[in-house]
Every structure is written in structure tokens, then in C-alpha cells.
mmCIF file of C-alpha atoms in Angstrom:
data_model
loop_
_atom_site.group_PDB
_atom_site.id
_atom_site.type_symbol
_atom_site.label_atom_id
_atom_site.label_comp_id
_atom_site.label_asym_id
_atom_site.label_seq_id
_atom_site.Cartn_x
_atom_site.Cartn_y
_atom_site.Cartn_z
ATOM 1 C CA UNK A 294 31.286 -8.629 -11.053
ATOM 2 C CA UNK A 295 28.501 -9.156 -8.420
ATOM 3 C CA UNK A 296 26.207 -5.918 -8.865
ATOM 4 C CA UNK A 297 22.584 -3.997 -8.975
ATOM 5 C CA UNK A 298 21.174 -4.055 -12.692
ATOM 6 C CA UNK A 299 18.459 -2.090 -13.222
ATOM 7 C CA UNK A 300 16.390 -2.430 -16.449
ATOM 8 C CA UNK A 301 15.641 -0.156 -18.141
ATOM 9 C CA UNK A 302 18.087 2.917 -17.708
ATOM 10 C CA UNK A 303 15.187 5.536 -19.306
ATOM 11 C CA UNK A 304 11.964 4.670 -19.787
ATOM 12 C CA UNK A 305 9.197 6.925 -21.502
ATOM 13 C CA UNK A 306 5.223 6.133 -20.296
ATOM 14 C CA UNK A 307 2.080 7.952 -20.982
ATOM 15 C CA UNK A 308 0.155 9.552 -18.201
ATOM 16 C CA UNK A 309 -1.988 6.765 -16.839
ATOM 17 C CA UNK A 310 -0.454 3.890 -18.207
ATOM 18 C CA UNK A 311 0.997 1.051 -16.459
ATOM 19 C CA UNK A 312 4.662 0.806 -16.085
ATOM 20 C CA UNK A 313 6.951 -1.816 -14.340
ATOM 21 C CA UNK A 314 10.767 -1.051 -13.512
ATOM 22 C CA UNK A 315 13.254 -3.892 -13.074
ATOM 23 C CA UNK A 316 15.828 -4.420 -10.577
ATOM 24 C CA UNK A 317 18.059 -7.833 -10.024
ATOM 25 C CA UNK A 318 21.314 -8.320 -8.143
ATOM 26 C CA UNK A 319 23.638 -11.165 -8.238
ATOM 27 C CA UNK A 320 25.164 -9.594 -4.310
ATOM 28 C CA UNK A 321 22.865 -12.405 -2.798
ATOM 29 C CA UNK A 322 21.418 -9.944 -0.724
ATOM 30 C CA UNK A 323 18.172 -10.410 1.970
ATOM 31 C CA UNK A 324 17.085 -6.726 1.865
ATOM 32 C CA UNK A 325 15.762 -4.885 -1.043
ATOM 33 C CA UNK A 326 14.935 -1.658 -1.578
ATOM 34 C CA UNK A 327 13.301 1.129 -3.941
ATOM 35 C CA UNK A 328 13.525 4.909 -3.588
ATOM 36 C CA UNK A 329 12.432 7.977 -5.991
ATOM 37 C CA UNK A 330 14.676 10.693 -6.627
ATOM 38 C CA UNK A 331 13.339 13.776 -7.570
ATOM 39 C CA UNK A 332 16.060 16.613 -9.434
ATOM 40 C CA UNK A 333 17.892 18.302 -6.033
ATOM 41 C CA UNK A 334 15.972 15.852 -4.069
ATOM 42 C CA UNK A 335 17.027 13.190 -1.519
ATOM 43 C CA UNK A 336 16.439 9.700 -2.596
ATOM 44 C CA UNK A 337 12.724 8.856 -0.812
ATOM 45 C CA UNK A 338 12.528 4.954 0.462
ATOM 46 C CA UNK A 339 8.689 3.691 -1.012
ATOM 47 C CA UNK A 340 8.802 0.254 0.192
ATOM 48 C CA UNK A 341 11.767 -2.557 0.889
ATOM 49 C CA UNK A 342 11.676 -6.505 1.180
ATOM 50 C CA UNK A 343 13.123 -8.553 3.940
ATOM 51 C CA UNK A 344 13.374 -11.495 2.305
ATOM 52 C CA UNK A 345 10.263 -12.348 1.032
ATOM 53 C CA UNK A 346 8.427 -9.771 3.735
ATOM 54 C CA UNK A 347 7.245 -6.587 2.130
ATOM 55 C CA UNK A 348 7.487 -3.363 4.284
ATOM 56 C CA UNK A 349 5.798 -0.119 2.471
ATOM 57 C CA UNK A 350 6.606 3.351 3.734
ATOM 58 C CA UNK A 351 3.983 5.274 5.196
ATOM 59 C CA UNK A 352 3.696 7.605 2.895
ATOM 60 C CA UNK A 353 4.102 5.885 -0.417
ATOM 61 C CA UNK A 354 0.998 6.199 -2.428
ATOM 62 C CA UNK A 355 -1.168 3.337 -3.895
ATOM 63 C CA UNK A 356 -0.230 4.001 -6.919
ATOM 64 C CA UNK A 357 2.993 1.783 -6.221
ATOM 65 C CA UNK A 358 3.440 -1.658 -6.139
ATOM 66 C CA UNK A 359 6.210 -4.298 -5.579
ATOM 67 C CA UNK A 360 6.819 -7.781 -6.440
ATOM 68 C CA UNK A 361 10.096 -10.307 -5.156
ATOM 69 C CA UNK A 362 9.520 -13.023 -7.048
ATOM 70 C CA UNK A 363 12.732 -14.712 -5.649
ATOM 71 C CA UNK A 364 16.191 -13.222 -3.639
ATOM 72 C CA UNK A 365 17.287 -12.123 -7.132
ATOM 73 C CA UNK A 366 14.670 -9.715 -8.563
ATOM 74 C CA UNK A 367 12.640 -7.353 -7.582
ATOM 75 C CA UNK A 368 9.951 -5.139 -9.561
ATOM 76 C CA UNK A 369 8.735 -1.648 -8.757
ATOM 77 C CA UNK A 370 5.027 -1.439 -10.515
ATOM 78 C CA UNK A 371 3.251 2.201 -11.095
ATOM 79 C CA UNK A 372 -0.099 1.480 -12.276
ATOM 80 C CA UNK A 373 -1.564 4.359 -13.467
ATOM 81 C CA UNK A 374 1.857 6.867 -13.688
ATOM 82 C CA UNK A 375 0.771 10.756 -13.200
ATOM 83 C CA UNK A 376 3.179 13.786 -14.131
ATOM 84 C CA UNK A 377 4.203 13.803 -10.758
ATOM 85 C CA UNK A 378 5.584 10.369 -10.574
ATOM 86 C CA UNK A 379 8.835 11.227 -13.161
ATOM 87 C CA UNK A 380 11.712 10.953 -11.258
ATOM 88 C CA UNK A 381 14.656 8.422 -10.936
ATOM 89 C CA UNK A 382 13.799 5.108 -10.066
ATOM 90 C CA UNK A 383 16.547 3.812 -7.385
ATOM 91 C CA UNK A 384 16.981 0.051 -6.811
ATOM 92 C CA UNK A 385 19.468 -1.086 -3.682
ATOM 93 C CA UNK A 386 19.946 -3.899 -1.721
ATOM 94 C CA UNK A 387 21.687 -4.802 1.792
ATOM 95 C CA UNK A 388 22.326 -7.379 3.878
ATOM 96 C CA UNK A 389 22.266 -7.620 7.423
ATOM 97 C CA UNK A 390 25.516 -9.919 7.782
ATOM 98 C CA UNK A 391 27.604 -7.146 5.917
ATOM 99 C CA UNK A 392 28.713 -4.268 6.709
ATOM 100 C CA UNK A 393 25.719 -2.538 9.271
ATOM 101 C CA UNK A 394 24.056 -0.485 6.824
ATOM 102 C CA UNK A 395 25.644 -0.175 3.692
ATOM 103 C CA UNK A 396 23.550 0.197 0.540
ATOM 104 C CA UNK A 397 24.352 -1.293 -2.844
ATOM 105 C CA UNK A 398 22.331 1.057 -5.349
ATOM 106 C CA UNK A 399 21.643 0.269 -8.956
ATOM 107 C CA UNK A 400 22.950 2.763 -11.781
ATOM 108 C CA UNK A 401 18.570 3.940 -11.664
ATOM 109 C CA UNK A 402 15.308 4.376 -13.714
ATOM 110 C CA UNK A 403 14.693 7.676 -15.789
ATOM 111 C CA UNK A 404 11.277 7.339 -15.709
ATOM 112 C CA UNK A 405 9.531 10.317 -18.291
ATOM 113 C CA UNK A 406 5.911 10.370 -17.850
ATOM 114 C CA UNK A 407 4.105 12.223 -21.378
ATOM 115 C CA UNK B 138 11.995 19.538 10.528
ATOM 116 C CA UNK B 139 13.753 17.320 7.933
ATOM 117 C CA UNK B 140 15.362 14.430 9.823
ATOM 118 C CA UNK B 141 18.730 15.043 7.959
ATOM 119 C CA UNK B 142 19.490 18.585 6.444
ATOM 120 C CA UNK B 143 22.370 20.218 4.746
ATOM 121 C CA UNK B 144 23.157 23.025 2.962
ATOM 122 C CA UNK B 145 21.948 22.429 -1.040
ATOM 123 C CA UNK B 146 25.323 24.968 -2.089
ATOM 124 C CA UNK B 147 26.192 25.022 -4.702
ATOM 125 C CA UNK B 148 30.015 25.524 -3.570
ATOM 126 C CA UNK B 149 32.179 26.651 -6.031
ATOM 127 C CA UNK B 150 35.615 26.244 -4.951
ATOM 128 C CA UNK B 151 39.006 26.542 -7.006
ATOM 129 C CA UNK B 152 41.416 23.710 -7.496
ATOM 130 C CA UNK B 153 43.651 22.718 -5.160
ATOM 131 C CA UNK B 154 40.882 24.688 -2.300
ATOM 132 C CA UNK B 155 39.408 22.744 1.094
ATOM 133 C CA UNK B 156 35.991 22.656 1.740
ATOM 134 C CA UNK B 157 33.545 21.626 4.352
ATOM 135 C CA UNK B 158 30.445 20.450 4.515
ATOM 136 C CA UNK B 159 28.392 20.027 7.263
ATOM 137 C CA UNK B 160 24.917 18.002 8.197
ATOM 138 C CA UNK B 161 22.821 17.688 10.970
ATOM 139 C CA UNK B 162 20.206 14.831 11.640
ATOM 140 C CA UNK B 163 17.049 14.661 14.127
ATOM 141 C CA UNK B 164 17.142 11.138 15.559
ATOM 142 C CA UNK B 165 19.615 11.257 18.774
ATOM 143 C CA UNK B 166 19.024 7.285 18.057
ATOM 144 C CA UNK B 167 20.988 6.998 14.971
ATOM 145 C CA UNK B 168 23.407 4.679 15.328
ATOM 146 C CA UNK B 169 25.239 4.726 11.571
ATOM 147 C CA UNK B 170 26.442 7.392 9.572
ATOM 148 C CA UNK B 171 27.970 7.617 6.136
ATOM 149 C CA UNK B 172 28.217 10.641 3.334
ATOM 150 C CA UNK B 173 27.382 8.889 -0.378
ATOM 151 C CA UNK B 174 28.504 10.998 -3.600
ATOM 152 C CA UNK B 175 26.130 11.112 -6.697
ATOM 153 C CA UNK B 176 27.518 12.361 -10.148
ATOM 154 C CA UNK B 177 24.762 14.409 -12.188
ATOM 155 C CA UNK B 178 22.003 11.862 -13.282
ATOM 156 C CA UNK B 179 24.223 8.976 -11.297
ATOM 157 C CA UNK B 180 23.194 6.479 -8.675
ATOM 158 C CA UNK B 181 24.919 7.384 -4.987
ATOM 159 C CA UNK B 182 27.701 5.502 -4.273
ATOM 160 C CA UNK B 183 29.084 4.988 -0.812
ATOM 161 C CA UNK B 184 31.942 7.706 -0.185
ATOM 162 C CA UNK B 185 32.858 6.974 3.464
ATOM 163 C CA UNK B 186 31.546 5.811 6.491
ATOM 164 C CA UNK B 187 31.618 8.111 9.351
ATOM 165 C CA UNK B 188 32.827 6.615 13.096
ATOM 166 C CA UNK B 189 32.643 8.749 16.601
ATOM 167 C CA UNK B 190 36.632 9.018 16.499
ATOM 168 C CA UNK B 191 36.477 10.537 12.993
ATOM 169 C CA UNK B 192 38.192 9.097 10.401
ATOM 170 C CA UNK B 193 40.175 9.959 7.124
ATOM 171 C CA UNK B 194 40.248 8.308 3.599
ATOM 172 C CA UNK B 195 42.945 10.093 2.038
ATOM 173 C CA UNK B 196 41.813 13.611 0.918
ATOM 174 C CA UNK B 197 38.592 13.297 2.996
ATOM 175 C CA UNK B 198 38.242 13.725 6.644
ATOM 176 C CA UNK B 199 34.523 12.815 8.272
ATOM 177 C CA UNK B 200 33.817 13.793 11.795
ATOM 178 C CA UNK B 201 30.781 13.098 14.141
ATOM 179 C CA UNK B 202 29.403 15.076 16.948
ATOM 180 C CA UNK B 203 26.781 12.663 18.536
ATOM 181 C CA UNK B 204 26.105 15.214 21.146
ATOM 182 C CA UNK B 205 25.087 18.408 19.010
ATOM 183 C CA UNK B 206 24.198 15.382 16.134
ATOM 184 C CA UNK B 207 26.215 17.022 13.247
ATOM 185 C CA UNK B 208 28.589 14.955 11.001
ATOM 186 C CA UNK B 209 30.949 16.994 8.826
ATOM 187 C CA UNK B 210 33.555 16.089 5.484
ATOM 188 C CA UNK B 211 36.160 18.042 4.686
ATOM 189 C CA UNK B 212 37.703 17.413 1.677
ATOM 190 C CA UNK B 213 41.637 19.307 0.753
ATOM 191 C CA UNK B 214 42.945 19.822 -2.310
ATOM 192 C CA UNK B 215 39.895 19.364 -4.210
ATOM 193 C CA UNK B 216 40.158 17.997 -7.888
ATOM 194 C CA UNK B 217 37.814 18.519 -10.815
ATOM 195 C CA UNK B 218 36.976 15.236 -10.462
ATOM 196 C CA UNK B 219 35.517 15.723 -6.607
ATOM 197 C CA UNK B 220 32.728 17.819 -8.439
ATOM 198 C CA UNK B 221 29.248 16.156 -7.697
ATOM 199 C CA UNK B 222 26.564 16.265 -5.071
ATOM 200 C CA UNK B 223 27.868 14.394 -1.292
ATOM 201 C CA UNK B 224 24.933 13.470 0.067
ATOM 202 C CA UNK B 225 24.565 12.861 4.512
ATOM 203 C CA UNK B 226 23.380 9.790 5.278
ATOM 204 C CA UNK B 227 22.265 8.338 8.898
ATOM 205 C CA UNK B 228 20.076 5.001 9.841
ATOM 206 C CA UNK B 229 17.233 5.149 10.825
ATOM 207 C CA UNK B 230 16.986 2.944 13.987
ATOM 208 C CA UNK B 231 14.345 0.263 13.732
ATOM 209 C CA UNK B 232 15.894 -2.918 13.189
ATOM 210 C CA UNK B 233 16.782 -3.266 9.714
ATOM 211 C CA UNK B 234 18.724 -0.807 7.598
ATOM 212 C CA UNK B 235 16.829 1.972 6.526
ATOM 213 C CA UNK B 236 18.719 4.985 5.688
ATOM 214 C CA UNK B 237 17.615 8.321 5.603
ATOM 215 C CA UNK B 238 19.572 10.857 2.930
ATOM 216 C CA UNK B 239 19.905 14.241 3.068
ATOM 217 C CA UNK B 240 19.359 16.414 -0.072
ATOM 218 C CA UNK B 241 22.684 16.551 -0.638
ATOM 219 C CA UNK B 242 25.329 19.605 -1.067
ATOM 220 C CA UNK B 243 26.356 20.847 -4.430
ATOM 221 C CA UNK B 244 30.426 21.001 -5.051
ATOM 222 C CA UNK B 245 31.618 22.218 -8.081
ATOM 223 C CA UNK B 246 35.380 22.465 -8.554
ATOM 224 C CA UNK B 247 37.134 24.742 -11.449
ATOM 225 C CA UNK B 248 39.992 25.340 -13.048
#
């Protein structure tokens, strides 16, 4: 079945260490996107792709990066991961020729920072 | 002011009860509308989408008020299985789709 796969579902980091979070999707989708979920919180958009063109939220820190290496995959990269950054790790993707709007999310990264 | 707010609940609501939820959202330029349901420790998935005539999926009835900018669900004759957080979703107009959730209301249905 077409789908979000995120990889992997829980992932334990020490404070300050690098960390990179998988997402790929066989939808064939243009847009993709990562949010954070916090516990109670609303999901929080950091950046999304449009195609190949990056678009970063305002407020995201520097502390997050993103790579599209091709339509498929998509990586969300913390490089130096503080106690504040555990949360859920949500992948999604669109596309503009579907239905106006609707997400596709991934099943999410547990990310535990020690 | 959050640009899409609801109340967190919980609501804790008997079998068989109806309950409402209700949302409001800042941007009188939203265009798109939707409530999403996440399960405890879940991704959200897409519930229903919300259109200005209102429309109903079954047990769930959504309803948009573009002029006070409120969207609603009411959902009758809740099962144990509607327990879970429905999150309010809008767009956020700007060209491509960005969505902007809401925190989400607690339901919790029992016995």
C-alpha cells in the first residue's frame, strides 16, 4: 500500500549529539513536510519541501536541518539535540493535484533525548 | 492569540452520549478546514473535511461558521472506540498547503 514510513519509530540520543530522522513515501507526492509534537501539544510545522525548494518556518531554530535527496525521502537532521528538543517527530506529505490540503502523516519519531 | 484554539477537555462522556466540540481560528482567509483524530502516541489521521454547507460522515456531523470563524463536530452515540484526541485543523492561506492544528480536545468514552 502506497504510504509515509518513518524510520525509526523511537529513537534514544544523548544531549548534544547528532541525530537524523527518516521519512520516505511511495504517495509520489511534491510537498513534504516535518512537524514536532510536544505531549498535549499541536503538531508545530519546522520546515517543508516543494519539490526540491526548501521553505523553513520562521521560528524553527538552527538547530534543525533538512535534506530531499530525491521526491522519495526526506531527512529531518538535529545537530546538537538539547532536552528540549524530545518530542514526536511528524513526517507528511501532500500534493497539490489531490485533494486541496490533505496531509498524509507518517506513524512519527519518539525522539528521547538523555 | 493562537490562530486555532479549542478546548484541551478532557470530555468524559458515557456510551451511547453526543458530544460537541467546538474550534475557532484567527485567519478570516482560511479557505480549508478539516478535524484530524490522533490515538495516544499515534500520528493524526484525517477524520473529515469540513465544507460551508456542513456535512455528515455517519456518526459525525462538522459544521462551519465562516462569519463568526468557528467549525464544530458533533459526534452521537459515541463508542469506546471514538476515545482519542480530534484535533481542528484550517490552511493557512499562502499558496501551498500549510495547515495549522489546534491542540486538540480530549474525548474519553466509558463504559
Amino acid at each position: 500500500d502506497a504510504m509515509v514510513i518513518q524510520n525509526p519509530r523511537y529513537q534514544v540520543t544523548q544531549f548534544g549529539k547528532p541525530v537524523t530522522l527518516s521519512c520516505s513515501q511511495t504517495l509520489n507526492h511534491n510537498v513534504m513536510y516535518w512537524y514536532q509534537q510536544k505531549s498535549s501539544q499541536a503538531p508545530k510545522l519546522l520546515f517543508h519541501y516543494y519539490d526540491k525548494d526548501f521553505n523553513n518556518e520562521a521560528d524553527t531554530p538552527d538547530n534543525f536541518q533538512s535534506r530531499r535527496p530525491n521526491t522519495s525521502f526526506c531527512f529531518l537532521d538535529i545537530r546538537s539535540p538539547g532536552l528540549g528538543d524530545a518530542a514526536m517527530y511528524l513526517c507528511a506529505t501532500s500534493s497539490p493535484l489531490g485533494a486541496a490540503d490533505t496531509q498524509y502523516f507518517g506513524p512519527g519519531t519518539r525522539l528521547t533525548v538523555l | 492569540r493562537k490562530e486555532v484554539e479549542q478546548d484541551p477537555g478532557p470530555f468524559n462522556v458515557p456510551e451511547g452520549a453526543t458530544v460537541a466540540f467546538n474550534c475557532t481560528y484567527s485567519n478570516s482567509a482560511s479557505q480549508s478546514f478539516f478535524w484530524y483524530r490522533q490515538d495516544c502516541r499515534k500520528e493524526p489521521k484525517l477524520l473529515m473535511s469540513v465544507y460551508s454547507s456542513g456535512n455528515e460522515d455517519g456518526r459525525f456531523t462538522a459544521q462551519l461558521n465562516r462569519a463568526s470563524q468557528y467549525i464544530s463536530l458533533l459526534i452521537r452515540d459515541s463508542k469506546l472506540s471514538d476515545s482519542a484526541t480530534y484535533l481542528c485543523v484550517v490552511n493557512h492561506p499562502g499558496g501551498y498547503n500549510k495547515l495549522i492544528f489546534g491542540a486538540g480536545t480530549r474525548l474519553a468514552v466509558h463504559p
